[in-house]
Short mmCIF file of C-alpha atoms in Angstrom, two decimals:
data_model
loop_
_atom_site.label_atom_id
_atom_site.label_comp_id
_atom_site.label_asym_id
_atom_site.label_seq_id
_atom_site.Cartn_x
_atom_site.Cartn_y
_atom_site.Cartn_z
CA MET A 4 178.43 37.96 108.63
CA LEU A 5 177.55 36.14 105.41
CA SER A 6 179.72 33.29 104.23
CA ALA A 7 180.93 32.83 100.74
CA SER A 8 178.65 29.86 100.34
CA SER A 9 175.50 31.99 100.40
CA ARG A 10 173.10 31.39 97.60
CA GLN A 11 171.02 33.81 95.55
CA SER A 12 167.29 33.44 96.13
CA CYS A 13 166.30 36.35 93.87
CA VAL A 14 167.67 38.13 90.81
CA ALA A 15 168.16 41.63 89.33
CA GLY A 16 167.95 44.35 91.98
CA LYS A 17 164.93 43.13 93.89
CA ARG A 18 166.56 39.86 94.90
CA ILE A 19 168.35 39.42 98.19
CA LEU A 20 171.19 37.04 99.03
CA PHE A 21 170.42 34.79 101.96
CA PRO A 22 173.07 32.60 103.63
CA ARG A 23 172.55 28.92 103.19
CA HIS A 24 172.70 28.20 106.92
CA ALA A 25 171.31 31.56 108.30
CA SER A 26 169.70 31.56 111.70
CA PRO A 27 166.05 32.65 112.21
CA ARG A 28 167.20 35.81 114.02
CA HIS A 29 169.33 36.90 111.09
CA THR A 30 166.52 36.11 108.70
CA SER A 31 164.00 38.30 110.61
CA THR A 32 166.53 41.15 110.79
CA LEU A 33 167.09 41.03 107.04
CA GLN A 34 163.34 40.98 106.36
CA GLY A 35 162.82 44.08 108.56
CA THR A 36 165.58 45.91 106.70
CA ILE A 37 164.03 44.98 103.37
CA LYS A 38 160.61 46.26 104.51
CA ARG A 39 162.03 49.61 105.68
CA ALA A 40 163.89 50.03 102.40
CA ARG A 41 160.72 49.41 100.44
CA ASN A 42 158.76 51.91 102.59
CA LEU A 43 161.40 54.56 102.00
CA ARG A 44 161.25 53.86 98.32
CA SER A 45 157.45 54.15 98.29
CA ASP A 46 157.58 57.46 100.21
CA ALA A 47 160.12 58.87 97.78
CA THR A 48 157.82 57.94 94.91
CA ILE A 49 154.53 59.17 96.41
CA ARG A 50 155.64 62.40 98.16
CA PRO A 51 156.16 64.51 95.00
CA LEU A 52 152.68 63.56 93.77
CA SER A 53 150.94 64.32 97.08
CA THR A 54 152.36 67.84 97.31
CA THR A 55 150.40 68.91 94.24
CA THR A 56 147.06 68.28 95.98
CA HIS A 57 147.80 70.63 98.89
CA PRO A 58 146.24 74.11 98.78
CA PRO A 59 148.62 76.96 97.88
CA SER A 60 150.39 78.61 100.77
CA GLY A 61 150.95 82.26 101.64
CA ASN A 62 148.71 85.06 100.37
CA ASN A 63 147.00 82.84 97.80
CA THR A 64 145.14 80.99 100.57
CA GLU A 65 143.80 84.23 101.91
CA ASN A 66 142.54 85.27 98.49
CA VAL A 67 140.36 82.17 98.01
CA PRO A 68 137.51 83.19 100.42
CA ALA A 69 137.45 86.73 99.04
CA THR A 70 137.13 85.43 95.47
CA THR A 71 134.32 83.06 96.49
CA ALA A 72 132.44 85.84 98.32
CA THR A 73 132.76 88.15 95.32
CA ALA A 74 131.40 85.50 92.97
CA THR A 75 128.49 84.79 95.33
CA ALA A 76 127.62 88.50 95.64
CA THR A 77 127.73 88.92 91.85
CA ALA A 78 125.43 85.93 91.33
CA THR A 79 123.00 87.23 93.96
CA ALA A 80 122.89 90.68 92.38
CA ALA A 81 122.29 89.20 88.93
CA THR A 82 119.44 87.05 90.28
CA ALA A 83 117.83 90.04 92.03
CA ALA A 84 118.05 92.14 88.86
CA ALA A 85 116.46 89.39 86.79
CA THR A 86 113.66 89.01 89.34
CA ALA A 87 113.03 92.76 89.37
CA ARG A 88 112.78 92.82 85.58
CA ALA A 89 110.43 89.84 85.50
CA THR A 90 108.12 91.03 88.31
CA PRO A 91 105.64 93.75 87.21
CA THR A 92 104.75 96.57 89.55
CA SER A 93 101.39 96.51 91.28
CA GLY A 94 100.51 99.90 89.83
CA ASN A 95 100.95 98.76 86.22
CA ASP A 96 99.37 95.31 86.64
CA PRO A 97 95.83 95.54 88.05
CA ALA A 98 95.55 91.77 87.93
CA GLY A 99 98.66 91.22 90.01
CA ASP A 100 98.87 89.57 93.37
CA ASN A 101 98.60 92.88 95.24
CA LEU A 102 96.05 95.46 94.08
CA ASN A 103 97.25 98.95 94.94
CA TRP A 104 94.94 101.78 96.00
CA ASN A 105 95.15 103.84 92.82
CA THR A 106 94.14 100.82 90.73
CA PHE A 107 91.36 100.09 93.20
CA PHE A 108 89.95 103.61 92.86
CA ARG A 109 90.21 103.43 89.08
CA LEU A 110 88.31 100.13 89.04
CA ARG A 111 85.68 101.64 91.33
CA LYS A 112 85.16 104.40 88.80
CA VAL A 113 84.86 101.83 86.00
CA ARG A 114 82.36 99.83 88.03
CA ARG A 115 80.30 102.96 88.63
CA ARG A 116 80.14 103.51 84.89
CA TYR A 117 79.05 99.90 84.41
CA ASN A 118 76.25 100.47 86.93
CA LEU A 119 75.18 103.69 85.28
CA ALA A 120 75.06 102.12 81.83
CA ALA A 121 73.19 99.09 83.17
CA SER A 122 70.68 101.33 84.96
CA MET A 123 69.97 103.22 81.76
CA VAL A 124 69.47 100.02 79.80
CA THR A 125 67.23 98.36 82.38
CA SER A 126 65.25 101.57 82.90
CA VAL A 127 64.49 101.85 79.22
CA GLY A 128 63.67 98.16 79.02
CA THR A 129 61.27 98.17 81.95
CA THR A 130 59.64 101.39 80.73
CA VAL A 131 58.97 99.95 77.28
CA SER A 132 57.77 96.69 78.77
CA GLY A 133 55.48 98.54 81.21
CA ILE A 134 53.94 100.63 78.45
CA ALA A 135 53.33 97.49 76.40
CA VAL A 136 51.62 95.79 79.34
CA LEU A 137 49.61 98.86 80.42
CA SER A 138 48.37 99.47 76.89
CA ARG A 139 46.46 96.17 77.07
CA GLN A 140 44.79 97.07 80.36
CA ASP A 141 41.59 99.03 80.99
CA ILE A 142 43.19 102.18 82.40
CA ASP A 143 39.83 103.96 82.73
CA ALA A 144 38.43 101.30 85.02
CA ILE A 145 41.63 100.95 87.03
CA GLY A 146 42.12 104.68 87.48
CA GLY A 147 38.51 105.54 88.16
CA GLN A 148 37.48 102.64 90.36
CA LEU A 149 40.62 101.91 92.36
CA PHE A 150 42.41 105.25 92.62
CA GLY A 151 39.77 107.78 91.65
CA MET A 152 42.21 109.57 89.34
CA ASP A 153 42.37 110.48 85.70
CA PRO A 154 43.46 107.55 83.49
CA PHE A 155 46.32 109.56 81.96
CA VAL A 156 47.69 110.31 85.42
CA VAL A 157 47.51 106.62 86.31
CA LEU A 158 49.22 105.67 83.06
CA GLY A 159 51.96 108.25 83.63
CA LEU A 160 52.59 107.15 87.21
CA ALA A 161 52.69 103.48 86.18
CA THR A 162 55.18 104.27 83.43
CA VAL A 163 57.43 106.23 85.80
CA GLY A 164 57.20 103.40 88.31
CA CYS A 165 58.34 100.87 85.70
CA GLY A 166 61.29 103.07 84.77
CA ALA A 167 62.25 103.56 88.42
CA MET A 168 62.19 99.83 89.02
CA GLY A 169 64.48 99.32 86.06
CA TRP A 170 66.84 102.05 87.27
CA LEU A 171 67.14 100.46 90.70
CA ALA A 172 67.73 97.03 89.20
CA GLY A 173 70.55 98.36 87.00
CA PRO A 174 73.38 98.21 89.58
CA PHE A 175 72.78 94.49 90.13
CA LEU A 176 73.29 93.86 86.43
CA GLY A 177 76.23 96.26 86.28
CA ASN A 178 78.02 94.58 89.19
CA ALA A 179 77.45 91.16 87.66
CA VAL A 180 78.94 92.25 84.33
CA PHE A 181 81.87 93.99 86.05
CA ASN A 182 82.70 90.93 88.14
CA LEU A 183 82.48 88.75 85.05
CA VAL A 184 84.91 90.96 83.15
CA ASN A 185 87.30 91.38 86.11
CA GLN A 186 87.21 87.94 87.68
CA ARG A 187 90.92 87.98 88.57
CA VAL A 188 90.60 91.02 90.85
CA LYS A 189 87.11 90.39 92.21
CA ASP A 190 88.27 89.02 95.56
CA GLN A 191 90.97 91.66 95.95
CA MET A 192 88.43 94.37 95.16
CA ALA A 193 86.16 93.07 97.90
CA LEU A 194 89.00 93.13 100.45
CA LYS A 195 90.13 96.60 99.42
CA GLU A 196 86.59 97.92 99.55
CA LYS A 197 86.10 96.52 103.03
CA GLY A 198 89.29 98.21 104.21
CA PHE A 199 88.36 101.46 102.46
CA TYR A 200 84.95 101.72 104.12
CA ALA A 201 86.53 100.85 107.47
CA ARG A 202 88.84 103.86 107.05
CA ILE A 203 85.93 106.07 106.00
CA LYS A 204 83.94 105.03 109.04
CA ARG A 205 86.92 105.63 111.31
CA PHE A 206 87.96 109.09 110.12
CA ARG A 207 84.71 110.76 109.04
CA VAL A 208 83.25 113.53 111.13
CA ASP A 209 80.24 113.57 113.38
CA PRO A 210 77.35 115.01 111.32
CA SER A 211 75.28 115.98 114.34
CA SER A 212 76.86 119.44 114.48
CA GLN A 213 76.58 120.34 110.81
CA SER A 214 75.11 123.64 109.69
CA LEU A 215 74.53 125.61 106.51
CA SER A 216 77.88 127.34 106.92
CA ASN A 217 79.68 124.11 107.81
CA PRO A 218 78.21 121.15 105.86
CA VAL A 219 79.54 117.64 106.21
CA PRO A 220 82.24 117.02 103.55
CA ASP A 221 81.41 113.82 101.63
CA TYR A 222 80.18 111.70 104.53
CA TYR A 223 80.32 108.38 102.62
CA GLY A 224 83.49 109.10 100.64
CA GLU A 225 81.75 108.68 97.30
CA LYS A 226 83.77 111.44 95.62
CA ILE A 227 87.15 109.87 96.41
CA GLY A 228 88.77 108.72 93.17
CA SER A 229 92.45 108.38 94.02
CA VAL A 230 94.95 108.36 96.86
CA ALA A 231 95.34 112.12 96.48
CA GLY A 232 91.57 112.49 96.71
CA TYR A 233 91.54 110.44 99.91
CA ARG A 234 94.20 112.69 101.44
CA GLN A 235 92.16 115.71 100.47
CA TRP A 236 89.13 114.09 102.06
CA LEU A 237 91.08 113.71 105.31
CA LYS A 238 92.05 117.39 105.18
CA ASP A 239 88.39 118.33 104.69
CA GLN A 240 87.41 116.25 107.71
CA ARG A 241 90.04 118.00 109.86
CA ALA A 242 88.95 121.40 108.57
CA TYR A 243 85.34 120.58 109.44
CA ASN A 244 86.29 119.57 113.00
CA LYS A 245 88.45 122.64 113.42
CA LYS A 246 85.67 124.92 112.22
CA ARG A 247 83.15 123.20 114.45
CA GLN A 248 85.35 123.62 117.51
CA SER A 249 85.87 127.29 116.75
CA PHE A 250 82.09 127.89 116.75
CA VAL A 251 81.46 125.91 119.93
#
């Protein structure tokens, strides 16, 4: 019990009246009561604010993962579509990372034309150069003494020989020009060609049993110009084997 002679140690709401001659036990009890009152006051102030940070209850909580999954799937689909639009197909881009077979066969045909054109140019060049060199030589002495033939025959054979040498040297020049023009696919062409000839060697027929009525169909695969042509080549190989077995 507090006496009437208690004095005021604080003022205005937050101040507590302590008795002038209060014992230590009473003082500790009053301090505990004050602390509990302040804690209750703090909880009443903080609790309404903390409830706003909690996730929504009920069906709304269940809808959050579904919404996140839908957004993730939409973003993934959009990224895949953008990648598909930005990445060219191997059939339309011969200089792409992967050279397809149709493009390989088309480039083989182009390279063959390069070789043919180069052979024609080198053949003409060596023929003209040979005639110019042979015209300064004593053809009568060379033909009569060394070969015992008519000088015109020797001159003709020498000219044909110069042209043949130029024709054989043409593919080297043609391949060099082709590789220079198509540097980006040169390595891929080499790999594809290695695989192509491995397939040809694996599936071609045995030519030991060929005959006039059953000739070997394109033994080296030189006539193959596309994937469809390769499939037709395989059919020809099977037809040859079937016909051979029927005659055996």
